[in-house]
Every structure is written in structure tokens, then in C-alpha cells.
Amino acid sequence: MGLENQVALVTGAASNIGYAYVKCLLLNKVKVLLCDINVDECQVIAHQFQKEFQNINIFSTKCDVTNEDEFENAFKTCIKHFGRLDIVINNAGVFDNSIERRWSTTVNINYGGVVKGTLLAIKYMGISNGGSGGTVIQTSSLLVYSDSYHCSPMYLSTKKYLMEFTKSFGKKNHFSLHGVKIITLCPESTTTNCVSSVCKNETLHKTEECVEELEDLKNSQQSKKMQKPDNVGNALITILEHGKTGETWIVEDNKPPRLIE
């Protein structure tokens, strides 16, 4: 089934990858609700796309994924505005390793937000609740496969657990009950400010070894051709069309995505 006229809800829509997701969804004639704690930026993005593309259907709303009422209101807003919901992209996330001060924020957004978003997707799209089924995509990170980067344990652990959550919650016996596919996408670092922000926010165990590791990561990303966010957006379309529930896909080197067996 094609994606045309389907409706997608995207969290973290004001981020670089979120922006790329929205752009590629619109190019495939999907109607999109932009959700982000920064609603002003979402509105700017929506207006930009309305000028750039013709005959698109886009809307935006404020959404803090740690606020259960606000998050659910985003789902209600989506269905009220578009009349349906087919795709949920759990993309909101933070890369802040100030563990002493902000570890709970990282966990509540990177993991808690995905759990809430998935459960709300099943509530509003699940066939057991009167829906027509749909697809949920979780954004993880290719860094979880790295053996050389250890300085962001909270970020890495939350992102790595998304794959286990997807694998468990996306099993066929669960899918047969609610008809909602659950898939994880792990992008390689893109041309964002991700690595720079990590270097600034890294405060736990700031040893000489850790600082060197962060600098090595930053230098390696700068020395290679960075993956473009649009490549991640195109990967999203591929797995929406071909992905199966419980799968994890990775996308790197500006190449098409590939399934992790």
C-alpha cells in the first residue's frame, strides 16, 4: 500500500532529522502533524514547506513527550485535524550526559517518550481499539553499535534499549492483536551539531581519556563525509514501505538503509 494520503505524527519535528522526516513524508504526499516542545520553530517549518511545496497538508502543535496529557492531546489534535492517524514517528530525543543533574530527563525523553508514544499509537491506531492499524518508527542511533565510544552511558543505554523494546513489543503475537508495526531506525551521525553538543555537555568522569575519546569522535566525524539528514529521511520512507514489525534498520554513509538480522 502506498503512503499517499496517510497521516503521520512526528515528535522532535524541529530537529534536523525530524525536519528531514517531515520533508520526505510530504514529498510522498503524506499529511503530517509536526510535534515539538518548540512549537514556534514547528510553525516556521510548516510555513516554509507550504511555500516550497504545493498541495500539502501540514499542521503543528506543541508537544512535550514527558507530559502525558500534552502528548495525548497531540494524538487527539492529529485525528481531529486530519480525520485519521497511520504513522507515528517517535523521534524526540536529547543528547545530554550531565548525569548528576539531568539523567532523568534523558531517560524520560529518550526512553519514556518512546514508550508513551508507542502505547498512544496502539490506543489510537490499534485494531483492538477500533483503529485500522499503522506503523510506529523509533529513532535510535548507530552509536549504540560502537565499541570505541563510551562517554555517554545514559544516551547510549536509552537508545540501545529502543531496539530491545521494538523487538519485544513488535513480536508477531502482539502485532496480531493491535495491527501496529513497531520498527527502529538507527541513523549514523548526520550533519547536525550532535557531536559538538556532547563535547559541551559531557560532565561525568571527565577524565583525560574521556576527553580524548570525545575529541577523536568529533575529529573522525569532521574528517569523513557526513551523512545528510535527507538520507535518513529517505530511509524512513523505505522502512515504512518495506519494514516488518520488530525489525531494526541502520542507515549510514549516505547509502540506502539495511536491515539488521
Short mmCIF file of N, CA, C and O in Angstrom, two decimals, residues 145 183-184 239 242-244 246-251 256-261:
data_model
loop_
_atom_site.label_atom_id
_atom_site.label_comp_id
_atom_site.label_asym_id
_atom_site.label_seq_id
_atom_site.Cartn_x
_atom_site.Cartn_y
_atom_site.Cartn_z
N TYR A 145 26.15 0.77 18.34
CA TYR A 145 26.95 -0.34 17.84
C TYR A 145 28.45 -0.08 17.95
O TYR A 145 29.25 -0.93 17.56
N ILE A 183 8.99 -0.50 14.54
CA ILE A 183 10.28 -0.65 13.86
C ILE A 183 11.25 0.42 14.40
O ILE A 183 10.83 1.54 14.69
N THR A 184 12.54 0.07 14.49
CA THR A 184 13.56 1.03 14.91
C THR A 184 14.47 1.38 13.74
O THR A 184 14.87 0.51 12.97
N ILE A 239 11.67 2.10 5.02
CA ILE A 239 11.23 1.13 6.03
C ILE A 239 9.72 1.22 6.29
O ILE A 239 9.10 0.24 6.69
N HIS A 242 8.67 -1.06 3.40
CA HIS A 242 9.16 -2.45 3.34
C HIS A 242 9.46 -3.09 4.69
O HIS A 242 9.66 -4.30 4.75
N GLY A 243 9.49 -2.30 5.76
CA GLY A 243 9.85 -2.85 7.06
C GLY A 243 8.76 -3.72 7.66
O GLY A 243 7.57 -3.55 7.38
N LYS A 244 9.20 -4.66 8.50
CA LYS A 244 8.28 -5.54 9.21
C LYS A 244 8.38 -5.30 10.70
O LYS A 244 9.42 -4.85 11.21
N GLY A 246 9.00 -5.35 14.54
CA GLY A 246 10.06 -5.90 15.36
C GLY A 246 11.45 -5.73 14.79
O GLY A 246 12.44 -6.10 15.44
N GLU A 247 11.57 -5.14 13.59
CA GLU A 247 12.87 -5.02 12.94
C GLU A 247 13.64 -3.77 13.38
O GLU A 247 13.05 -2.78 13.80
N THR A 248 14.96 -3.85 13.21
CA THR A 248 15.83 -2.69 13.36
C THR A 248 16.62 -2.50 12.07
O THR A 248 17.19 -3.46 11.55
N TRP A 249 16.63 -1.28 11.57
CA TRP A 249 17.36 -0.93 10.36
C TRP A 249 18.42 0.12 10.69
O TRP A 249 18.23 0.92 11.63
N ILE A 250 19.52 0.12 9.94
CA ILE A 250 20.52 1.17 10.11
C ILE A 250 20.69 1.89 8.78
O ILE A 250 20.45 1.34 7.71
N VAL A 251 21.12 3.17 8.86
CA VAL A 251 21.37 3.95 7.66
C VAL A 251 22.65 4.75 7.89
O VAL A 251 22.80 5.45 8.88
N PRO A 256 21.45 3.57 1.06
CA PRO A 256 20.11 3.12 1.47
C PRO A 256 20.19 2.35 2.79
O PRO A 256 21.23 1.81 3.15
N PRO A 257 19.10 2.28 3.52
CA PRO A 257 19.11 1.58 4.81
C PRO A 257 19.23 0.08 4.61
O PRO A 257 18.89 -0.45 3.55
N ARG A 258 19.72 -0.60 5.64
CA ARG A 258 19.81 -2.05 5.59
C ARG A 258 19.30 -2.65 6.90
O ARG A 258 19.45 -2.06 7.98
N LEU A 259 18.72 -3.79 6.77
CA LEU A 259 18.13 -4.49 7.91
C LEU A 259 19.20 -5.16 8.75
O LEU A 259 20.11 -5.79 8.22
N ILE A 260 19.08 -5.05 10.07
CA ILE A 260 19.94 -5.79 10.99
C ILE A 260 19.27 -7.10 11.32
O ILE A 260 18.15 -7.13 11.83
N GLU A 261 19.93 -8.18 10.98
CA GLU A 261 19.36 -9.51 11.22
C GLU A 261 19.48 -9.89 12.71
O GLU A 261 20.46 -9.57 13.34
#
